[in-house]
Short mmCIF file of N, CA and C in Angstrom, two decimals:
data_model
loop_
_atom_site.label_atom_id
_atom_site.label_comp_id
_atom_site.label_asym_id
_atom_site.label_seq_id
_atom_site.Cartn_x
_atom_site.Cartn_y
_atom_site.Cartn_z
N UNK A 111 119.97 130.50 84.92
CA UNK A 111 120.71 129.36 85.42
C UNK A 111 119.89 128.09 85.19
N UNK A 112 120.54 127.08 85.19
CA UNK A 112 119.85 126.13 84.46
C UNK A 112 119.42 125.15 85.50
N UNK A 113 118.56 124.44 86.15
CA UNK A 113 118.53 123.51 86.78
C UNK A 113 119.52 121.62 86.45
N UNK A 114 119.48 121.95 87.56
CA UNK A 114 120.51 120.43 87.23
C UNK A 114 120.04 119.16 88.53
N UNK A 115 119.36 118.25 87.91
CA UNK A 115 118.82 116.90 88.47
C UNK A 115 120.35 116.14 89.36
N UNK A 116 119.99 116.15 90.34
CA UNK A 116 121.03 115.10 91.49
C UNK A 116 120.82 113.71 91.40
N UNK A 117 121.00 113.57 90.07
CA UNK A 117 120.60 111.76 89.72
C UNK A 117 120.79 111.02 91.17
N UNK A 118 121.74 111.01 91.87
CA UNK A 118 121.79 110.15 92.64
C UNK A 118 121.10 110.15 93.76
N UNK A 119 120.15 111.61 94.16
CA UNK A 119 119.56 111.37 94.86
C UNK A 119 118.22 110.97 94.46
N UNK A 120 117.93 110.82 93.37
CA UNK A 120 116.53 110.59 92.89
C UNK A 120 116.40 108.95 92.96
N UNK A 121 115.58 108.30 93.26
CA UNK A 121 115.17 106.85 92.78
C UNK A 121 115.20 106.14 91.22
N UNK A 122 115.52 105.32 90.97
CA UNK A 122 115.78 105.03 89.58
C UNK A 122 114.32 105.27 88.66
N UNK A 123 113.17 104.27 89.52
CA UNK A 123 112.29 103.93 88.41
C UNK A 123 111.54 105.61 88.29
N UNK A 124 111.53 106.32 88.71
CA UNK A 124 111.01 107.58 89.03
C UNK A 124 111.41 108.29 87.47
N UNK A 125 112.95 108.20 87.04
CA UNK A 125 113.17 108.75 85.89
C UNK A 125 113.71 107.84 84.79
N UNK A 126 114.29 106.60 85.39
CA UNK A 126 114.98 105.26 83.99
C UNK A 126 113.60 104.68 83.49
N UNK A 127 113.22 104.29 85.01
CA UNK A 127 111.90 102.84 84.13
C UNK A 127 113.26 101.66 84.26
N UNK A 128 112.61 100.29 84.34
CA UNK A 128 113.69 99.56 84.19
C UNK A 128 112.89 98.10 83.00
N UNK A 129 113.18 99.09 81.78
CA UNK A 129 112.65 98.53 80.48
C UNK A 129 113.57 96.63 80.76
N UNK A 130 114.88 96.48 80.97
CA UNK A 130 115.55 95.23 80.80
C UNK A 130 115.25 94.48 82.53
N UNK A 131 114.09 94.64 83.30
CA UNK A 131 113.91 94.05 84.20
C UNK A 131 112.92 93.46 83.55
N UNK A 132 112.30 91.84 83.35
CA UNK A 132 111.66 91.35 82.99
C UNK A 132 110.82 90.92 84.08
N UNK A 133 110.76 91.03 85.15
CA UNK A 133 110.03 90.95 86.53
C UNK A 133 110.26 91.80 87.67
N UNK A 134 108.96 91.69 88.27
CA UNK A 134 108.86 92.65 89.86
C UNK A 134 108.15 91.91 90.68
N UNK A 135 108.48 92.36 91.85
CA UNK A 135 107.46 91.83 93.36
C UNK A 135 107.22 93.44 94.02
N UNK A 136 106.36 93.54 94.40
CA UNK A 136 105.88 95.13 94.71
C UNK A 136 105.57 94.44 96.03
N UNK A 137 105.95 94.91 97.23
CA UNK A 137 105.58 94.62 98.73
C UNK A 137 105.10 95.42 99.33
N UNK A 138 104.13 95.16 100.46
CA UNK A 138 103.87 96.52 101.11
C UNK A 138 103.86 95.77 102.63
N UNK A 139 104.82 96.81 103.00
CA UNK A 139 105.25 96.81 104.59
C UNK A 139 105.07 97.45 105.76
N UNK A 140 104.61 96.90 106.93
CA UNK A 140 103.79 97.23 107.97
C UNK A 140 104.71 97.55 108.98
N UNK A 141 105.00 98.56 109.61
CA UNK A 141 105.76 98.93 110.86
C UNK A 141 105.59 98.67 112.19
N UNK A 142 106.02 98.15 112.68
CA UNK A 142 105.78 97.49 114.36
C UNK A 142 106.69 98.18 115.26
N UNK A 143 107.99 97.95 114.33
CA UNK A 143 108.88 97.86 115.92
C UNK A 143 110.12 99.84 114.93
N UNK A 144 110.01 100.45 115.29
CA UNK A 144 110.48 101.49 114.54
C UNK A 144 112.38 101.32 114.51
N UNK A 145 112.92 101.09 115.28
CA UNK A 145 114.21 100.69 115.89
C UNK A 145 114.45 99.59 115.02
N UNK A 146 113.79 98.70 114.59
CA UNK A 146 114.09 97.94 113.69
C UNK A 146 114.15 98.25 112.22
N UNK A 147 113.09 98.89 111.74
CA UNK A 147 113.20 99.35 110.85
C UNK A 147 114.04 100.05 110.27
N UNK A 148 114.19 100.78 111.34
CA UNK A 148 115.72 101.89 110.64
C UNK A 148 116.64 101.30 110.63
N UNK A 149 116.90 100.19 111.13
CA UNK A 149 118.18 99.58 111.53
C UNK A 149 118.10 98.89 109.37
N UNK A 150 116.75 98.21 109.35
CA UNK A 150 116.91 97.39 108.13
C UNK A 150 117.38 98.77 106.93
N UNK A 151 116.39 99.91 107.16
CA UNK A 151 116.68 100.71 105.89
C UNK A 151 117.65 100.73 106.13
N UNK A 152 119.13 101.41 107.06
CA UNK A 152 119.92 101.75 106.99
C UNK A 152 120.77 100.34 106.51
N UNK A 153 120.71 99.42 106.77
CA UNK A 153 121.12 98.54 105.98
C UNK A 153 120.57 98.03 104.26
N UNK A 154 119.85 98.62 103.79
CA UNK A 154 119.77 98.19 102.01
C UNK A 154 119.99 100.00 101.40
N UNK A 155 120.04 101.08 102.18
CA UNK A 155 119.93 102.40 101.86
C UNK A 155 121.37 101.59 100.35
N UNK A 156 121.93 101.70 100.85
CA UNK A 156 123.29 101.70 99.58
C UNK A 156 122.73 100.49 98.73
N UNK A 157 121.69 100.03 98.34
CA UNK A 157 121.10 99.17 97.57
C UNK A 157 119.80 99.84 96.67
N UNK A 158 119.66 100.82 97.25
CA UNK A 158 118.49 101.23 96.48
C UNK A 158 119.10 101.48 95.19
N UNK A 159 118.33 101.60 93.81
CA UNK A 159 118.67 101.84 92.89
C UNK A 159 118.62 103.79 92.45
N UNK A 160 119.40 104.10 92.29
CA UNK A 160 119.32 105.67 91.59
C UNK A 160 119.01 105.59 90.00
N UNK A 161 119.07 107.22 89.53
CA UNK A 161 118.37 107.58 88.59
C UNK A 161 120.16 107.52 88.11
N UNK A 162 120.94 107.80 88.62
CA UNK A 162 122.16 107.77 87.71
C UNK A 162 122.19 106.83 86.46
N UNK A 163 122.64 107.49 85.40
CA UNK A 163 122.92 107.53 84.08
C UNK A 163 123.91 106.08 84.00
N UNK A 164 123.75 105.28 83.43
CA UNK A 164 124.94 103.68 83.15
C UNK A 164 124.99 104.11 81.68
N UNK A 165 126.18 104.25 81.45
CA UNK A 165 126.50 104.44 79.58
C UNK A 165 126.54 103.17 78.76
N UNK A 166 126.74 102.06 79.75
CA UNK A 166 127.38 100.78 79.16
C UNK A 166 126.29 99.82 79.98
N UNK A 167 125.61 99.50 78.82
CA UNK A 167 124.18 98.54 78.63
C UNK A 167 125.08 97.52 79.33
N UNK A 168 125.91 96.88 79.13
CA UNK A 168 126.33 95.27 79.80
C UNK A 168 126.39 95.98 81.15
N UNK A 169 126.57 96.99 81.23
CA UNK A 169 127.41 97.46 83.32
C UNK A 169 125.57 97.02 83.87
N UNK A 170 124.31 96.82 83.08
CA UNK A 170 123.00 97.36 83.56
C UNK A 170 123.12 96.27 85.01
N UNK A 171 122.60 96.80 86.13
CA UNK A 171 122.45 95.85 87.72
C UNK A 171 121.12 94.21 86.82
N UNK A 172 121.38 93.54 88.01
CA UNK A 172 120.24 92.22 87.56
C UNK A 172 119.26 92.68 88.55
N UNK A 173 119.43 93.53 89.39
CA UNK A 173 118.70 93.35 90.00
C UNK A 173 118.36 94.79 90.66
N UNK A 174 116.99 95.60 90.81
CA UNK A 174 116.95 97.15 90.93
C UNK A 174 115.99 97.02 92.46
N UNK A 175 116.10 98.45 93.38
CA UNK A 175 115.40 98.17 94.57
C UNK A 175 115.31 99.57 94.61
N UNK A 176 113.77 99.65 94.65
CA UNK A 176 113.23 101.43 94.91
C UNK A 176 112.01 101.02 96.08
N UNK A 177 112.31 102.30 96.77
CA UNK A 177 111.40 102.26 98.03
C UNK A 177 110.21 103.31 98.24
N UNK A 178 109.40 103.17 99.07
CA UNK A 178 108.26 104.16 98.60
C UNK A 178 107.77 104.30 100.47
N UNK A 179 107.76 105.48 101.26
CA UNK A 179 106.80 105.62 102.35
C UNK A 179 105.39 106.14 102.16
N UNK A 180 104.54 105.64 102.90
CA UNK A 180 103.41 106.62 103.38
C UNK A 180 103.54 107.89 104.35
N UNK A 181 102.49 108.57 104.70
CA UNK A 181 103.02 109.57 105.64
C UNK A 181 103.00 108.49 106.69
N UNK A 182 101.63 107.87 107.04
CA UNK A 182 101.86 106.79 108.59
C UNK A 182 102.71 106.13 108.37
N UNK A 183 103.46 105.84 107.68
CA UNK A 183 104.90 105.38 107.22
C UNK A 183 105.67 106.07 107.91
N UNK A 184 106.00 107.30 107.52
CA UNK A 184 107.30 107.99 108.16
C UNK A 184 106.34 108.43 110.03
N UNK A 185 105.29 108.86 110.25
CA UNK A 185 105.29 108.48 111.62
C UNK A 185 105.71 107.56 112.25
N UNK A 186 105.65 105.98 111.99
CA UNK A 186 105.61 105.12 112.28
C UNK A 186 107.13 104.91 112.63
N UNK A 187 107.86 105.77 111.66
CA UNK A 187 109.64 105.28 111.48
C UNK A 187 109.55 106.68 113.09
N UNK A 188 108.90 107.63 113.23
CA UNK A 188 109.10 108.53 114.74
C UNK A 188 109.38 110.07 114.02
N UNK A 189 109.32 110.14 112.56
CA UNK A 189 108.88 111.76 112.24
C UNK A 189 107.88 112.62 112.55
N UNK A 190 108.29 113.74 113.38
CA UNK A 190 107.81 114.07 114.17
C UNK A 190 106.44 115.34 113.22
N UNK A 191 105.24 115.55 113.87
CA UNK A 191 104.69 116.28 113.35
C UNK A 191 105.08 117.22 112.48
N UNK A 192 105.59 118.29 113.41
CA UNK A 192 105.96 119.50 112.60
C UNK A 192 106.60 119.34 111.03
N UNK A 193 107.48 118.09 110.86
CA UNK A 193 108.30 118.36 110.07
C UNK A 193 107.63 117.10 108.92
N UNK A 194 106.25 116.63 109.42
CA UNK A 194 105.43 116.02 108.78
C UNK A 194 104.79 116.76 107.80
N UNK A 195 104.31 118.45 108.60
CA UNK A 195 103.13 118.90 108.06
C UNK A 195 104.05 119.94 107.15
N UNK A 196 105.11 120.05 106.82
CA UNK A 196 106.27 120.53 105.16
C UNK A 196 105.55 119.55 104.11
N UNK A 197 104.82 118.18 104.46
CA UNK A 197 104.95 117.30 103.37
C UNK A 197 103.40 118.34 102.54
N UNK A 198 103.11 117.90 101.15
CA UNK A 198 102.36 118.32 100.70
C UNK A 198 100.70 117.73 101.02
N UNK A 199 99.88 118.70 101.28
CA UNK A 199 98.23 118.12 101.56
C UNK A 199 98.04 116.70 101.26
N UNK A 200 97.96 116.56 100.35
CA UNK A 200 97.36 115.34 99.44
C UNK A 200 98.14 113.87 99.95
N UNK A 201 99.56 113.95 100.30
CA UNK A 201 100.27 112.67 100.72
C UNK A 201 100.13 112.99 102.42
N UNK A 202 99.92 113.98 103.19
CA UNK A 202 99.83 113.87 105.04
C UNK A 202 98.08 113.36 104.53
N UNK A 203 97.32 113.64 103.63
CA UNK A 203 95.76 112.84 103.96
C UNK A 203 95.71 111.88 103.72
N UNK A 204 96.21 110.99 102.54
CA UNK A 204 95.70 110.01 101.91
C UNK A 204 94.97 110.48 100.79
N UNK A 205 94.42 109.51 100.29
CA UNK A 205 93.68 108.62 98.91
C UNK A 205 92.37 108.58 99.45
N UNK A 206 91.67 108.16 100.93
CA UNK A 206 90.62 107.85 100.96
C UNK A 206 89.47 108.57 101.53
N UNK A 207 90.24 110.21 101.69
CA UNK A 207 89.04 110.98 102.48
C UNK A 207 88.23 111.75 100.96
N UNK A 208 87.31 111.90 102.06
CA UNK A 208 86.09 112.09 100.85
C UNK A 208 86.70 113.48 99.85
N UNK A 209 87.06 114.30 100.33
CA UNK A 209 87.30 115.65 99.53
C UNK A 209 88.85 115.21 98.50
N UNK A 210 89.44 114.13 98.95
CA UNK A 210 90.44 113.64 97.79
C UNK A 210 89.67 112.64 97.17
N UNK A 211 88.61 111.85 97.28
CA UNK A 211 87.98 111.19 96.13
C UNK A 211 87.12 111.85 95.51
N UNK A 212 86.48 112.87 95.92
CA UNK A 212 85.99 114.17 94.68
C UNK A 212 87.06 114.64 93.64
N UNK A 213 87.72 114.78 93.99
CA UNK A 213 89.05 115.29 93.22
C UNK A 213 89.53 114.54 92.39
N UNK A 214 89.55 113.17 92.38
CA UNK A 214 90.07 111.98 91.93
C UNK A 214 89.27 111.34 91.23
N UNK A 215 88.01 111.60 91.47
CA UNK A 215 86.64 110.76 90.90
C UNK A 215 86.60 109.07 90.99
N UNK A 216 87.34 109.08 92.31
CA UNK A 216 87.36 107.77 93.01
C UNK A 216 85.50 107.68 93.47
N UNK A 217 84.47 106.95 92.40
CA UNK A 217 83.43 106.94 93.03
C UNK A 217 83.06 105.78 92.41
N UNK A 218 81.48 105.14 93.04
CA UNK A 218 81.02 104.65 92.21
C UNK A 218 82.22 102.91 92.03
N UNK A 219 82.36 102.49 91.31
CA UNK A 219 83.01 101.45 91.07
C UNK A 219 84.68 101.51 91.20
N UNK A 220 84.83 103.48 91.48
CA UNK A 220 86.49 103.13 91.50
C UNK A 220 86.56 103.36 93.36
N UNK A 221 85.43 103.60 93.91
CA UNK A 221 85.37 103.80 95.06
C UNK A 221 86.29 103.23 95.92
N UNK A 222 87.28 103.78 97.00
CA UNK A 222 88.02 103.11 97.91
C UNK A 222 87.81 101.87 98.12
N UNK A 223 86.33 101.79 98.90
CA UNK A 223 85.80 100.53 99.29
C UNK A 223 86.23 98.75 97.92
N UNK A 224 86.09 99.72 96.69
CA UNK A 224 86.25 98.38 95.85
C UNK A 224 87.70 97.76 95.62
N UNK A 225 89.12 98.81 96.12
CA UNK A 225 90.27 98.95 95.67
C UNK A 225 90.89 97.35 96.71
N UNK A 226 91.94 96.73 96.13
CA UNK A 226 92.23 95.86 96.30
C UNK A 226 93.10 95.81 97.61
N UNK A 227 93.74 96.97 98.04
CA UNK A 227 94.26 97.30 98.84
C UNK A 227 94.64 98.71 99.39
N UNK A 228 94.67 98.99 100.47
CA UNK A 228 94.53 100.25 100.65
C UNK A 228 93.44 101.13 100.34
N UNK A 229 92.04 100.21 100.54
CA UNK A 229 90.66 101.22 100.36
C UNK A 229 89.98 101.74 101.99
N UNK A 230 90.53 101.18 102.75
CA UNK A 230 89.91 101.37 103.98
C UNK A 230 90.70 102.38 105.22
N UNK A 231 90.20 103.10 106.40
CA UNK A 231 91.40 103.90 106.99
C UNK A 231 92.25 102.48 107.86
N UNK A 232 91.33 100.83 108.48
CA UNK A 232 92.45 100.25 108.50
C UNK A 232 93.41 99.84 107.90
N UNK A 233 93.42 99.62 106.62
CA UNK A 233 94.29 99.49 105.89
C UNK A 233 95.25 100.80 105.83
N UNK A 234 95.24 101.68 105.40
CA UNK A 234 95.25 102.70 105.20
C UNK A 234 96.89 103.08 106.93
N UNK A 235 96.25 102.76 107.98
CA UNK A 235 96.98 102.88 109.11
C UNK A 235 97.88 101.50 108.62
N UNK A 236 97.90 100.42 108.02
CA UNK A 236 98.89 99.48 107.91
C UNK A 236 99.82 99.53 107.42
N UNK A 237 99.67 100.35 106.05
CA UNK A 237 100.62 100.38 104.87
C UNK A 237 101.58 101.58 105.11
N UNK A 238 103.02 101.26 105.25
CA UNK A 238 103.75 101.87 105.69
C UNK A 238 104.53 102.10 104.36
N UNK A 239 105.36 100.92 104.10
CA UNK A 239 106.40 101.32 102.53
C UNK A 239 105.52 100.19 101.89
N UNK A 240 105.96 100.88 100.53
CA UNK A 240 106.16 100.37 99.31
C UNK A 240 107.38 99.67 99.07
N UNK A 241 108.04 98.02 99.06
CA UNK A 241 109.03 97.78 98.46
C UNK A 241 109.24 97.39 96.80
N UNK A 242 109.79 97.64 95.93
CA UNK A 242 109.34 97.61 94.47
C UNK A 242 111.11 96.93 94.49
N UNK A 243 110.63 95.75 93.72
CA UNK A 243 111.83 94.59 93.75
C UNK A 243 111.99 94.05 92.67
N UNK A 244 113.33 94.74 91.60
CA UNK A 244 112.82 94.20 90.33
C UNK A 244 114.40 92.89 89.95
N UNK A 245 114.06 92.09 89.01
CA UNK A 245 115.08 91.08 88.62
C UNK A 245 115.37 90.86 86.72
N UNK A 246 116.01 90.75 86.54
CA UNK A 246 115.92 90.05 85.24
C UNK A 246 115.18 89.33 84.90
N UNK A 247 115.43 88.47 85.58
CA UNK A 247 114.47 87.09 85.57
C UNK A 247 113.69 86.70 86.43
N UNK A 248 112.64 86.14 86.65
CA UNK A 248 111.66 85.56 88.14
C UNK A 248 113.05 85.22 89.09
N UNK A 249 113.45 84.22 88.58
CA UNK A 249 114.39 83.72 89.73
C UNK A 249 114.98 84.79 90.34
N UNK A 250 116.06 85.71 89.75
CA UNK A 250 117.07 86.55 90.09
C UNK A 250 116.37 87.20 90.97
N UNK A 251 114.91 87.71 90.63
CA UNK A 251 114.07 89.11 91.16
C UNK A 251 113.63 88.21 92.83
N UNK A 252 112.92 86.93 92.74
CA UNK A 252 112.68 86.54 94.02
C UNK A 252 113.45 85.82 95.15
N UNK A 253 114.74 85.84 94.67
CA UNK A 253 116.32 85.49 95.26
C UNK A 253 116.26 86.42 95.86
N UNK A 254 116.22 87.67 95.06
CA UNK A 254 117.01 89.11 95.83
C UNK A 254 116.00 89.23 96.84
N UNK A 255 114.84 89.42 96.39
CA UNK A 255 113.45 89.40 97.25
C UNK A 255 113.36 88.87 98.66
N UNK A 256 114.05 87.44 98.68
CA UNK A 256 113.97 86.33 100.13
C UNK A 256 114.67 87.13 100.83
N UNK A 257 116.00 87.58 100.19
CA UNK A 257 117.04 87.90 101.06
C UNK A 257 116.98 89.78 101.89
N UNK A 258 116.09 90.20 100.93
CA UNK A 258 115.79 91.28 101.65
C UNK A 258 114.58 91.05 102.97
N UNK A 259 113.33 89.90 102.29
CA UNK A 259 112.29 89.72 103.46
C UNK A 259 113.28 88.76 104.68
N UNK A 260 114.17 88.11 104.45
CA UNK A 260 114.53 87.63 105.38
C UNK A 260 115.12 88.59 106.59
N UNK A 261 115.89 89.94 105.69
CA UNK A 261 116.36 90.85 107.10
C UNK A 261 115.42 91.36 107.59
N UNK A 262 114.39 91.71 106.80
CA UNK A 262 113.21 92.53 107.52
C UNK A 262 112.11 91.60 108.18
N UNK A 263 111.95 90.45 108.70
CA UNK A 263 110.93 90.00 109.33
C UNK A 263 111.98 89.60 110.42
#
């Protein structure tokens, strides 16, 4: 039997790439209030972009929105342990404990400590999602951009 991909549940850039987006804003978002949050995902959920197939280059969106959690991410949204620890080793630890930077050969100059963001465990407890915000154009991409930071702050 053959496997068959659920384009629509997959995220776009995960399997398209979005070669005709000529810009991005990559955000990273901090969780405070959890009740809020869900309230915002559940409001852009039907905005995210899928992996579904467009046959017709003119139909392409101006504008693409893929989302990304941490695990203290999905705590933060109130996922509860148990159904935390299904996720795989490597994403419930992180990037910055020592036995995943052996593995990674995060040392030396690629060391946590030097990384621009997300090298430290405070950091590390901050970074909740990934928002990845892409446009045609600068303008189009940081239009869409305002209007999403505007629901979420």
């Amino acid at each position: 039997m053959e496997a068959v991909l659920e384009l629509d549940d997959i995220q776009g850039y995960i399997i398209r790439g979005y070669a005709h987006m000529q810009y991005s804003r990559f955000v990273l978002l901090n969780i405070t209030d959890a009740v809020s949050a869900k309230q915002w995902l559940g409001e852009i959920e039907s905005s995210v972009t899928t992996a579904k197939h467009i046959p017709d280059k003119a139909a392409l969106p101006h504008t693409n929105l893929n989302i990304a959690f941490t695990s203290k991410g999905l705590y933060a949204l109130g996922m509860l342990p148990e159904n935390a620890a299904t996720f795989n080793p490597a994403f419930r630890e992180g990037m910055i404990t020592p036995h995943r930077q052996r593995i990674l050969g995060d040392e030396g100059t690629n060391a946590p400590k030097n990384w621009i963001w997300g090298g430290t465990e405070d950091a590390v407890d901050k970074l909740h999602v990934l928002l990845m915000v892409f446009g045609r154009d600068k303008e189009t991409c940081l239009n869409y951009y305002e209007g999403l930071r505007s629901a979420y702050t």
